[in-house]
Amino acid sequence: MGRGDLTDAEWERLRPFLPVSNGRCGRWRDHRQVIDGILHRVRTGVQWRDLPERFGPWKTVYERHRQWSADGTWERLLQQVQAAADAAGEIDWDISVDSTIVRAHQHAAGAHRSAAGTRVKGGRRRRTSARNTVAEPPRPSGGGGAGGEGLGRSRGGFTSKLHLSADGRCRPLSLVVTAGQRADCTQFQTVLAKIRVPRVGPGRPRTKPDSLAADKGYSNGPCREYLRRRGIRHAIPEKTDSQAARLRKGSRGGRPPGFDEERYKKRNTVERTINRLKQSRAVATRYDKRGYVFLGTVTTAALLIWLRS
């Protein structure tokens, strides 16, 4: 076993939930060998072509990662590991929400706008026959161009933003990737809606935390109204300008929102979670052209945190 590879115990936790070949499309290369190759790339950020030979053909490793990122296999594996932890009472449901900027490497740009044809001289597209095209697995809608792939322009180049929620033990619960210029509050409901921890036995997946902490970037009416509607206790500080506007209105400004300073002190857990995710170099710097592939890379890093926490 090499450095960073799955241990026997970690492999046994994943093995029951891995896809099984249907026998019509040939045999899968050993899942454990391929997953170790994916983990090596996520940890080191090495180019796919430079993977060590012990992981098998690099293209097989890449295609497996791309396919599992597209069909949601990585996300399902993460949910199953979270379900086992929840059944054992190991999840602290006092969660925190935040986001972080990820600098995109220059190789992350240049994704084709459409897979239907190839671009030729003059900007026209040349259609390719169905016999020569390579079938791609289903992936999220959109794509092509910087905006569709979660790349935002800044003075320093392309950037992406990773929005996430984390439990009280510094482990990611949900992940969302957008362009770097997207405001945190615009993805608040999406991040919370992606929290879905299945039950080991019968019952609906758990989607509601005990409490939530977030910084002033989420201090607005829609975010607070969403939390009140779902009955989620929260600790979000009020913005200075919002407080001044409320005071100017006098009695018409209403009462100040409740704020628990002691609960807010636990918000550092999401920042520590970001630090743990960015220990993987393929997460700290984005090399993937496709947004859904980069989300799969981040989900793989999150899965490893859960397995080794």
PDB file of C-alpha atoms in Angstrom, residues 30-307:
ATOM      1  CA  ASP A  30     -10.170  -3.261 -10.090  1.00  0.00           C
ATOM      2  CA  HIS A  31     -12.040  -0.487  -8.253  1.00  0.00           C
ATOM      3  CA  ARG A  32      -9.526  -0.264  -5.436  1.00  0.00           C
ATOM      4  CA  GLN A  33      -6.583   0.264  -7.776  1.00  0.00           C
ATOM      5  CA  VAL A  34      -8.438   2.956  -9.723  1.00  0.00           C
ATOM      6  CA  ILE A  35      -9.674   4.746  -6.581  1.00  0.00           C
ATOM      7  CA  ASP A  36      -6.125   4.803  -5.225  1.00  0.00           C
ATOM      8  CA  GLY A  37      -5.036   6.444  -8.472  1.00  0.00           C
ATOM      9  CA  ILE A  38      -7.798   9.057  -8.197  1.00  0.00           C
ATOM     10  CA  LEU A  39      -6.854   9.783  -4.579  1.00  0.00           C
ATOM     11  CA  HIS A  40      -3.203  10.170  -5.595  1.00  0.00           C
ATOM     12  CA  ARG A  41      -4.140  12.747  -8.209  1.00  0.00           C
ATOM     13  CA  VAL A  42      -6.486  14.631  -5.842  1.00  0.00           C
ATOM     14  CA  ARG A  43      -3.811  14.736  -3.142  1.00  0.00           C
ATOM     15  CA  THR A  44      -0.856  15.750  -5.328  1.00  0.00           C
ATOM     16  CA  GLY A  45      -2.504  17.642  -8.205  1.00  0.00           C
ATOM     17  CA  VAL A  46      -0.348  15.735 -10.709  1.00  0.00           C
ATOM     18  CA  GLN A  47      -1.422  15.617 -14.354  1.00  0.00           C
ATOM     19  CA  TRP A  48      -3.431  12.536 -15.246  1.00  0.00           C
ATOM     20  CA  ARG A  49      -0.835  11.429 -17.781  1.00  0.00           C
ATOM     21  CA  ASP A  50       1.853  11.440 -15.072  1.00  0.00           C
ATOM     22  CA  LEU A  51       0.121   8.983 -12.738  1.00  0.00           C
ATOM     23  CA  PRO A  52       2.465   6.198 -11.557  1.00  0.00           C
ATOM     24  CA  GLU A  53       2.133   2.930 -13.470  1.00  0.00           C
ATOM     25  CA  ARG A  54       1.012   1.013 -10.372  1.00  0.00           C
ATOM     26  CA  PHE A  55      -2.443   2.595 -10.754  1.00  0.00           C
ATOM     27  CA  GLY A  56      -2.931   1.192 -14.245  1.00  0.00           C
ATOM     28  CA  PRO A  57      -3.612   3.135 -17.458  1.00  0.00           C
ATOM     29  CA  TRP A  58      -4.017   6.822 -16.682  1.00  0.00           C
ATOM     30  CA  LYS A  59      -6.926   7.186 -19.076  1.00  0.00           C
ATOM     31  CA  THR A  60      -8.862   4.459 -17.271  1.00  0.00           C
ATOM     32  CA  VAL A  61      -8.379   6.294 -13.966  1.00  0.00           C
ATOM     33  CA  TYR A  62      -9.428   9.613 -15.488  1.00  0.00           C
ATOM     34  CA  GLU A  63     -12.496   8.204 -17.248  1.00  0.00           C
ATOM     35  CA  ARG A  64     -13.648   6.472 -14.052  1.00  0.00           C
ATOM     36  CA  HIS A  65     -13.343   9.753 -12.127  1.00  0.00           C
ATOM     37  CA  ARG A  66     -15.137  11.694 -14.864  1.00  0.00           C
ATOM     38  CA  GLN A  67     -17.958   9.186 -15.102  1.00  0.00           C
ATOM     39  CA  TRP A  68     -18.475   8.973 -11.329  1.00  0.00           C
ATOM     40  CA  SER A  69     -18.442  12.778 -11.120  1.00  0.00           C
ATOM     41  CA  ALA A  70     -21.138  12.956 -13.805  1.00  0.00           C
ATOM     42  CA  ASP A  71     -23.512  10.250 -12.577  1.00  0.00           C
ATOM     43  CA  GLY A  72     -23.284  11.201  -8.875  1.00  0.00           C
ATOM     44  CA  THR A  73     -21.380   8.130  -7.659  1.00  0.00           C
ATOM     45  CA  TRP A  74     -18.966  10.190  -5.559  1.00  0.00           C
ATOM     46  CA  GLU A  75     -21.866  12.046  -3.956  1.00  0.00           C
ATOM     47  CA  ARG A  76     -23.679   8.785  -3.162  1.00  0.00           C
ATOM     48  CA  LEU A  77     -20.541   7.321  -1.590  1.00  0.00           C
ATOM     49  CA  LEU A  78     -20.191  10.433   0.570  1.00  0.00           C
ATOM     50  CA  GLN A  79     -23.818  10.168   1.679  1.00  0.00           C
ATOM     51  CA  GLN A  80     -23.422   6.506   2.621  1.00  0.00           C
ATOM     52  CA  VAL A  81     -20.384   7.252   4.781  1.00  0.00           C
ATOM     53  CA  GLN A  82     -22.282  10.133   6.388  1.00  0.00           C
ATOM     54  CA  ALA A  83     -25.245   7.817   7.031  1.00  0.00           C
ATOM     55  CA  ALA A  84     -23.034   5.338   8.887  1.00  0.00           C
ATOM     56  CA  ALA A  85     -21.590   8.154  11.004  1.00  0.00           C
ATOM     57  CA  ASP A  86     -25.059   9.520  11.774  1.00  0.00           C
ATOM     58  CA  ALA A  87     -26.316   6.076  12.802  1.00  0.00           C
ATOM     59  CA  ALA A  88     -23.402   5.856  15.260  1.00  0.00           C
ATOM     60  CA  GLY A  89     -24.202   9.343  16.631  1.00  0.00           C
ATOM     61  CA  GLU A  90     -20.905  10.777  15.389  1.00  0.00           C
ATOM     62  CA  ILE A  91     -22.277  13.835  13.547  1.00  0.00           C
ATOM     63  CA  ASP A  92     -22.463  17.155  15.373  1.00  0.00           C
ATOM     64  CA  TRP A  93     -25.514  18.799  13.807  1.00  0.00           C
ATOM     65  CA  ASP A  94     -24.540  22.312  14.945  1.00  0.00           C
ATOM     66  CA  ILE A  95     -23.376  23.208  11.447  1.00  0.00           C
ATOM     67  CA  SER A  96     -21.677  26.228   9.890  1.00  0.00           C
ATOM     68  CA  VAL A  97     -21.809  27.640   6.350  1.00  0.00           C
ATOM     69  CA  ASP A  98     -19.154  29.561   4.439  1.00  0.00           C
ATOM     70  CA  SER A  99     -17.355  29.753   1.098  1.00  0.00           C
ATOM     71  CA  THR A 100     -13.809  30.004  -0.212  1.00  0.00           C
ATOM     72  CA  ILE A 101     -12.139  31.164  -3.413  1.00  0.00           C
ATOM     73  CA  VAL A 102     -10.190  28.601  -5.452  1.00  0.00           C
ATOM     74  CA  ARG A 103      -7.643  29.878  -7.962  1.00  0.00           C
ATOM     75  CA  ALA A 104      -8.049  28.145 -11.313  1.00  0.00           C
ATOM     76  CA  HIS A 105      -4.970  27.074 -13.234  1.00  0.00           C
ATOM     77  CA  GLN A 106      -4.718  28.210 -16.851  1.00  0.00           C
ATOM     78  CA  HIS A 107      -5.311  24.598 -17.924  1.00  0.00           C
ATOM     79  CA  ALA A 108      -8.792  24.769 -16.368  1.00  0.00           C
ATOM     80  CA  ALA A 109      -9.942  27.167 -19.095  1.00  0.00           C
ATOM     81  CA  GLY A 110     -10.808  26.326 -22.676  1.00  0.00           C
ATOM     82  CA  ALA A 111     -13.570  23.724 -22.293  1.00  0.00           C
ATOM     83  CA  HIS A 112     -15.569  23.192 -25.475  1.00  0.00           C
ATOM     84  CA  ARG A 113     -18.925  24.933 -25.535  1.00  0.00           C
ATOM     85  CA  SER A 114     -20.702  21.971 -27.071  1.00  0.00           C
ATOM     86  CA  ALA A 115     -20.019  18.283 -27.576  1.00  0.00           C
ATOM     87  CA  ALA A 116     -22.248  18.129 -30.679  1.00  0.00           C
ATOM     88  CA  GLY A 117     -19.580  19.190 -33.123  1.00  0.00           C
ATOM     89  CA  THR A 118     -16.093  20.565 -33.548  1.00  0.00           C
ATOM     90  CA  ARG A 119     -15.139  24.136 -34.338  1.00  0.00           C
ATOM     91  CA  VAL A 120     -13.530  24.836 -37.675  1.00  0.00           C
ATOM     92  CA  LYS A 121     -12.074  27.931 -39.308  1.00  0.00           C
ATOM     93  CA  GLY A 122     -14.460  30.864 -39.356  1.00  0.00           C
ATOM     94  CA  GLY A 123     -16.233  29.951 -36.121  1.00  0.00           C
ATOM     95  CA  ARG A 124     -18.587  27.412 -37.750  1.00  0.00           C
ATOM     96  CA  ARG A 125     -19.164  23.983 -36.253  1.00  0.00           C
ATOM     97  CA  ARG A 126     -18.550  20.816 -38.166  1.00  0.00           C
ATOM     98  CA  ARG A 127     -20.964  18.041 -37.310  1.00  0.00           C
ATOM     99  CA  THR A 128     -19.475  14.653 -36.574  1.00  0.00           C
ATOM    100  CA  SER A 129     -21.200  11.394 -37.346  1.00  0.00           C
ATOM    101  CA  ALA A 130     -22.758   9.454 -34.503  1.00  0.00           C
ATOM    102  CA  ARG A 131     -20.465   6.552 -35.308  1.00  0.00           C
ATOM    103  CA  ASN A 132     -17.317   8.563 -34.537  1.00  0.00           C
ATOM    104  CA  THR A 133     -18.536  10.446 -31.466  1.00  0.00           C
ATOM    105  CA  VAL A 134     -17.693   9.247 -27.988  1.00  0.00           C
ATOM    106  CA  ALA A 135     -20.724   8.952 -25.733  1.00  0.00           C
ATOM    107  CA  GLU A 136     -20.446  11.037 -22.571  1.00  0.00           C
ATOM    108  CA  PRO A 137     -22.209  10.121 -19.342  1.00  0.00           C
ATOM    109  CA  PRO A 138     -25.016  12.441 -18.262  1.00  0.00           C
ATOM    110  CA  ARG A 139     -23.822  15.548 -16.485  1.00  0.00           C
ATOM    111  CA  PRO A 140     -25.390  18.692 -15.019  1.00  0.00           C
ATOM    112  CA  SER A 141     -27.080  21.085 -17.431  1.00  0.00           C
ATOM    113  CA  GLY A 142     -25.123  24.012 -18.771  1.00  0.00           C
ATOM    114  CA  GLY A 143     -21.440  23.846 -19.567  1.00  0.00           C
ATOM    115  CA  GLY A 144     -19.110  25.321 -22.079  1.00  0.00           C
ATOM    116  CA  GLY A 145     -17.484  28.683 -21.642  1.00  0.00           C
ATOM    117  CA  ALA A 146     -16.106  30.096 -18.435  1.00  0.00           C
ATOM    118  CA  GLY A 147     -19.436  30.931 -16.806  1.00  0.00           C
ATOM    119  CA  GLY A 148     -21.047  27.588 -17.518  1.00  0.00           C
ATOM    120  CA  GLU A 149     -18.129  25.703 -15.984  1.00  0.00           C
ATOM    121  CA  GLY A 150     -18.013  27.643 -12.723  1.00  0.00           C
ATOM    122  CA  LEU A 151     -15.117  29.911 -13.714  1.00  0.00           C
ATOM    123  CA  GLY A 152     -15.241  33.604 -12.905  1.00  0.00           C
ATOM    124  CA  ARG A 153     -12.906  36.302 -14.123  1.00  0.00           C
ATOM    125  CA  SER A 154     -10.892  38.411 -11.695  1.00  0.00           C
ATOM    126  CA  ARG A 155      -7.824  40.613 -11.859  1.00  0.00           C
ATOM    127  CA  GLY A 156      -5.639  37.611 -11.121  1.00  0.00           C
ATOM    128  CA  GLY A 157      -7.265  35.306 -13.661  1.00  0.00           C
ATOM    129  CA  PHE A 158      -9.953  32.661 -13.463  1.00  0.00           C
ATOM    130  CA  THR A 159     -11.377  31.724 -10.061  1.00  0.00           C
ATOM    131  CA  SER A 160     -14.047  29.404  -8.729  1.00  0.00           C
ATOM    132  CA  LYS A 161     -15.903  29.609  -5.442  1.00  0.00           C
ATOM    133  CA  LEU A 162     -16.611  26.611  -3.244  1.00  0.00           C
ATOM    134  CA  HIS A 163     -19.704  26.962  -1.033  1.00  0.00           C
ATOM    135  CA  LEU A 164     -20.064  24.398   1.722  1.00  0.00           C
ATOM    136  CA  SER A 165     -21.610  23.445   5.029  1.00  0.00           C
ATOM    137  CA  ALA A 166     -19.690  21.596   7.736  1.00  0.00           C
ATOM    138  CA  ASP A 167     -20.681  19.756  10.886  1.00  0.00           C
ATOM    139  CA  GLY A 168     -19.259  20.544  14.313  1.00  0.00           C
ATOM    140  CA  ARG A 169     -16.375  18.109  13.770  1.00  0.00           C
ATOM    141  CA  CYS A 170     -14.939  19.883  10.718  1.00  0.00           C
ATOM    142  CA  ARG A 171     -16.338  17.553   8.040  1.00  0.00           C
ATOM    143  CA  PRO A 172     -18.150  18.708   4.871  1.00  0.00           C
ATOM    144  CA  LEU A 173     -21.883  17.989   4.668  1.00  0.00           C
ATOM    145  CA  SER A 174     -22.690  19.608   1.304  1.00  0.00           C
ATOM    146  CA  LEU A 175     -20.718  21.229  -1.522  1.00  0.00           C
ATOM    147  CA  VAL A 176     -21.575  23.654  -4.333  1.00  0.00           C
ATOM    148  CA  VAL A 177     -19.212  25.084  -6.982  1.00  0.00           C
ATOM    149  CA  THR A 178     -19.903  28.426  -8.708  1.00  0.00           C
ATOM    150  CA  ALA A 179     -17.980  31.152 -10.470  1.00  0.00           C
ATOM    151  CA  GLY A 180     -15.668  33.134  -8.230  1.00  0.00           C
ATOM    152  CA  GLN A 181     -17.696  36.368  -8.288  1.00  0.00           C
ATOM    153  CA  ARG A 182     -20.925  34.778  -6.996  1.00  0.00           C
ATOM    154  CA  ALA A 183     -22.087  36.233  -3.662  1.00  0.00           C
ATOM    155  CA  ASP A 184     -22.236  33.824  -0.723  1.00  0.00           C
ATOM    156  CA  CYS A 185     -25.886  34.524   0.094  1.00  0.00           C
ATOM    157  CA  THR A 186     -27.077  33.542  -3.412  1.00  0.00           C
ATOM    158  CA  GLN A 187     -26.081  29.903  -2.794  1.00  0.00           C
ATOM    159  CA  PHE A 188     -27.232  29.718   0.844  1.00  0.00           C
ATOM    160  CA  GLN A 189     -30.458  27.829   0.194  1.00  0.00           C
ATOM    161  CA  THR A 190     -28.774  25.549  -2.356  1.00  0.00           C
ATOM    162  CA  VAL A 191     -26.074  24.545   0.120  1.00  0.00           C
ATOM    163  CA  LEU A 192     -28.622  23.726   2.832  1.00  0.00           C
ATOM    164  CA  ALA A 193     -30.881  21.908   0.375  1.00  0.00           C
ATOM    165  CA  LYS A 194     -28.000  19.574  -0.546  1.00  0.00           C
ATOM    166  CA  ILE A 195     -27.651  18.351   3.051  1.00  0.00           C
ATOM    167  CA  ARG A 196     -29.161  14.890   2.766  1.00  0.00           C
ATOM    168  CA  VAL A 197     -27.916  12.171   5.124  1.00  0.00           C
ATOM    169  CA  PRO A 198     -29.762   8.859   4.540  1.00  0.00           C
ATOM    170  CA  ARG A 199     -30.945   6.639   7.359  1.00  0.00           C
ATOM    171  CA  VAL A 200     -29.327   3.235   7.764  1.00  0.00           C
ATOM    172  CA  GLY A 201     -32.758   1.746   8.475  1.00  0.00           C
ATOM    173  CA  PRO A 202     -36.213   2.929   7.410  1.00  0.00           C
ATOM    174  CA  GLY A 203     -37.018   6.618   7.471  1.00  0.00           C
ATOM    175  CA  ARG A 204     -36.464   9.756   5.467  1.00  0.00           C
ATOM    176  CA  PRO A 205     -32.964  11.226   5.059  1.00  0.00           C
ATOM    177  CA  ARG A 206     -32.058  13.897   7.573  1.00  0.00           C
ATOM    178  CA  THR A 207     -31.920  17.348   6.022  1.00  0.00           C
ATOM    179  CA  LYS A 208     -32.394  19.710   8.971  1.00  0.00           C
ATOM    180  CA  PRO A 209     -29.547  20.696  11.331  1.00  0.00           C
ATOM    181  CA  ASP A 210     -29.976  21.530  15.010  1.00  0.00           C
ATOM    182  CA  SER A 211     -28.510  25.022  14.581  1.00  0.00           C
ATOM    183  CA  LEU A 212     -26.534  27.066  12.075  1.00  0.00           C
ATOM    184  CA  ALA A 213     -23.810  29.710  12.255  1.00  0.00           C
ATOM    185  CA  ALA A 214     -22.733  31.971   9.407  1.00  0.00           C
ATOM    186  CA  ASP A 215     -20.916  35.287   8.961  1.00  0.00           C
ATOM    187  CA  LYS A 216     -22.313  38.659   7.882  1.00  0.00           C
ATOM    188  CA  GLY A 217     -22.278  37.636   4.233  1.00  0.00           C
ATOM    189  CA  TYR A 218     -25.503  35.736   4.931  1.00  0.00           C
ATOM    190  CA  SER A 219     -27.143  38.490   6.975  1.00  0.00           C
ATOM    191  CA  ASN A 220     -30.102  39.460   4.808  1.00  0.00           C
ATOM    192  CA  GLY A 221     -33.854  39.067   4.789  1.00  0.00           C
ATOM    193  CA  PRO A 222     -34.203  36.076   2.423  1.00  0.00           C
ATOM    194  CA  CYS A 223     -31.645  33.974   4.337  1.00  0.00           C
ATOM    195  CA  ARG A 224     -33.219  34.705   7.715  1.00  0.00           C
ATOM    196  CA  GLU A 225     -36.728  34.121   6.370  1.00  0.00           C
ATOM    197  CA  TYR A 226     -35.654  30.760   4.911  1.00  0.00           C
ATOM    198  CA  LEU A 227     -34.224  29.678   8.272  1.00  0.00           C
ATOM    199  CA  ARG A 228     -37.345  30.798  10.159  1.00  0.00           C
ATOM    200  CA  ARG A 229     -39.575  28.952   7.706  1.00  0.00           C
ATOM    201  CA  ARG A 230     -37.659  25.727   8.290  1.00  0.00           C
ATOM    202  CA  GLY A 231     -37.435  26.278  12.047  1.00  0.00           C
ATOM    203  CA  ILE A 232     -33.618  26.285  12.167  1.00  0.00           C
ATOM    204  CA  ARG A 233     -32.003  28.151  15.044  1.00  0.00           C
ATOM    205  CA  HIS A 234     -29.207  30.366  13.753  1.00  0.00           C
ATOM    206  CA  ALA A 235     -26.451  32.734  14.858  1.00  0.00           C
ATOM    207  CA  ILE A 236     -25.785  35.316  12.133  1.00  0.00           C
ATOM    208  CA  PRO A 237     -24.458  38.760  13.131  1.00  0.00           C
ATOM    209  CA  GLU A 238     -26.306  41.800  11.866  1.00  0.00           C
ATOM    210  CA  LYS A 239     -24.568  44.061   9.380  1.00  0.00           C
ATOM    211  CA  THR A 240     -23.617  47.526  10.579  1.00  0.00           C
ATOM    212  CA  ASP A 241     -25.539  49.340   7.840  1.00  0.00           C
ATOM    213  CA  SER A 242     -28.627  47.178   8.447  1.00  0.00           C
ATOM    214  CA  GLN A 243     -28.479  47.983  12.139  1.00  0.00           C
ATOM    215  CA  ALA A 244     -28.139  51.710  11.438  1.00  0.00           C
ATOM    216  CA  ALA A 245     -31.103  51.639   9.013  1.00  0.00           C
ATOM    217  CA  ARG A 246     -33.239  49.813  11.570  1.00  0.00           C
ATOM    218  CA  LEU A 247     -32.392  52.323  14.290  1.00  0.00           C
ATOM    219  CA  ARG A 248     -33.216  55.259  12.011  1.00  0.00           C
ATOM    220  CA  LYS A 249     -36.726  53.903  11.524  1.00  0.00           C
ATOM    221  CA  GLY A 250     -37.324  53.859  15.264  1.00  0.00           C
ATOM    222  CA  SER A 251     -40.263  51.705  16.309  1.00  0.00           C
ATOM    223  CA  ARG A 252     -41.045  50.969  12.654  1.00  0.00           C
ATOM    224  CA  GLY A 253     -37.672  49.282  12.242  1.00  0.00           C
ATOM    225  CA  GLY A 254     -38.702  46.280  14.285  1.00  0.00           C
ATOM    226  CA  ARG A 255     -36.733  44.345  16.861  1.00  0.00           C
ATOM    227  CA  PRO A 256     -33.109  43.317  16.259  1.00  0.00           C
ATOM    228  CA  PRO A 257     -32.550  39.692  15.194  1.00  0.00           C
ATOM    229  CA  GLY A 258     -31.463  37.336  17.930  1.00  0.00           C
ATOM    230  CA  PHE A 259     -27.772  36.539  18.112  1.00  0.00           C
ATOM    231  CA  ASP A 260     -26.071  33.920  20.306  1.00  0.00           C
ATOM    232  CA  GLU A 261     -22.420  34.887  20.734  1.00  0.00           C
ATOM    233  CA  GLU A 262     -21.468  31.579  22.324  1.00  0.00           C
ATOM    234  CA  ARG A 263     -22.961  29.617  19.439  1.00  0.00           C
ATOM    235  CA  TYR A 264     -21.230  31.879  16.931  1.00  0.00           C
ATOM    236  CA  LYS A 265     -17.841  30.932  18.383  1.00  0.00           C
ATOM    237  CA  LYS A 266     -18.245  27.488  16.793  1.00  0.00           C
ATOM    238  CA  ARG A 267     -18.305  28.989  13.298  1.00  0.00           C
ATOM    239  CA  ASN A 268     -14.560  28.360  13.022  1.00  0.00           C
ATOM    240  CA  THR A 269     -15.359  24.715  12.263  1.00  0.00           C
ATOM    241  CA  VAL A 270     -16.258  25.518   8.645  1.00  0.00           C
ATOM    242  CA  GLU A 271     -13.016  27.480   8.192  1.00  0.00           C
ATOM    243  CA  ARG A 272     -11.048  24.532   9.545  1.00  0.00           C
ATOM    244  CA  THR A 273     -12.967  22.276   7.162  1.00  0.00           C
ATOM    245  CA  ILE A 274     -11.870  24.472   4.251  1.00  0.00           C
ATOM    246  CA  ASN A 275      -8.261  24.144   5.412  1.00  0.00           C
ATOM    247  CA  ARG A 276      -8.609  20.353   5.475  1.00  0.00           C
ATOM    248  CA  LEU A 277     -10.086  20.296   1.979  1.00  0.00           C
ATOM    249  CA  LYS A 278      -7.323  22.501   0.597  1.00  0.00           C
ATOM    250  CA  GLN A 279      -4.662  20.129   1.865  1.00  0.00           C
ATOM    251  CA  SER A 280      -5.526  18.310  -1.369  1.00  0.00           C
ATOM    252  CA  ARG A 281      -3.678  20.216  -4.063  1.00  0.00           C
ATOM    253  CA  ALA A 282      -6.246  19.484  -6.759  1.00  0.00           C
ATOM    254  CA  VAL A 283      -8.774  21.296  -4.552  1.00  0.00           C
ATOM    255  CA  ALA A 284      -6.548  24.219  -3.524  1.00  0.00           C
ATOM    256  CA  THR A 285      -5.895  24.878  -7.234  1.00  0.00           C
ATOM    257  CA  ARG A 286      -8.448  23.926  -9.843  1.00  0.00           C
ATOM    258  CA  TYR A 287      -7.080  22.022 -12.830  1.00  0.00           C
ATOM    259  CA  ASP A 288     -10.335  20.472 -14.109  1.00  0.00           C
ATOM    260  CA  LYS A 289     -11.914  22.091 -17.145  1.00  0.00           C
ATOM    261  CA  ARG A 290     -15.440  20.882 -16.452  1.00  0.00           C
ATOM    262  CA  GLY A 291     -17.293  22.209 -13.434  1.00  0.00           C
ATOM    263  CA  TYR A 292     -18.920  18.875 -12.633  1.00  0.00           C
ATOM    264  CA  VAL A 293     -15.512  17.137 -12.687  1.00  0.00           C
ATOM    265  CA  PHE A 294     -14.080  19.694 -10.263  1.00  0.00           C
ATOM    266  CA  LEU A 295     -17.078  19.174  -7.979  1.00  0.00           C
ATOM    267  CA  GLY A 296     -16.327  15.447  -8.120  1.00  0.00           C
ATOM    268  CA  THR A 297     -12.713  16.184  -7.157  1.00  0.00           C
ATOM    269  CA  VAL A 298     -13.820  18.199  -4.130  1.00  0.00           C
ATOM    270  CA  THR A 299     -16.351  15.509  -3.178  1.00  0.00           C
ATOM    271  CA  THR A 300     -13.592  12.882  -3.334  1.00  0.00           C
ATOM    272  CA  ALA A 301     -11.467  14.961  -0.955  1.00  0.00           C
ATOM    273  CA  ALA A 302     -14.480  15.340   1.366  1.00  0.00           C
ATOM    274  CA  LEU A 303     -15.074  11.578   1.251  1.00  0.00           C
ATOM    275  CA  LEU A 304     -11.496  10.969   2.338  1.00  0.00           C
ATOM    276  CA  ILE A 305     -11.943  13.378   5.281  1.00  0.00           C
ATOM    277  CA  TRP A 306     -14.981  11.422   6.452  1.00  0.00           C
ATOM    278  CA  LEU A 307     -13.217   8.075   6.082  1.00  0.00           C
TER     279      LEU A 307
END
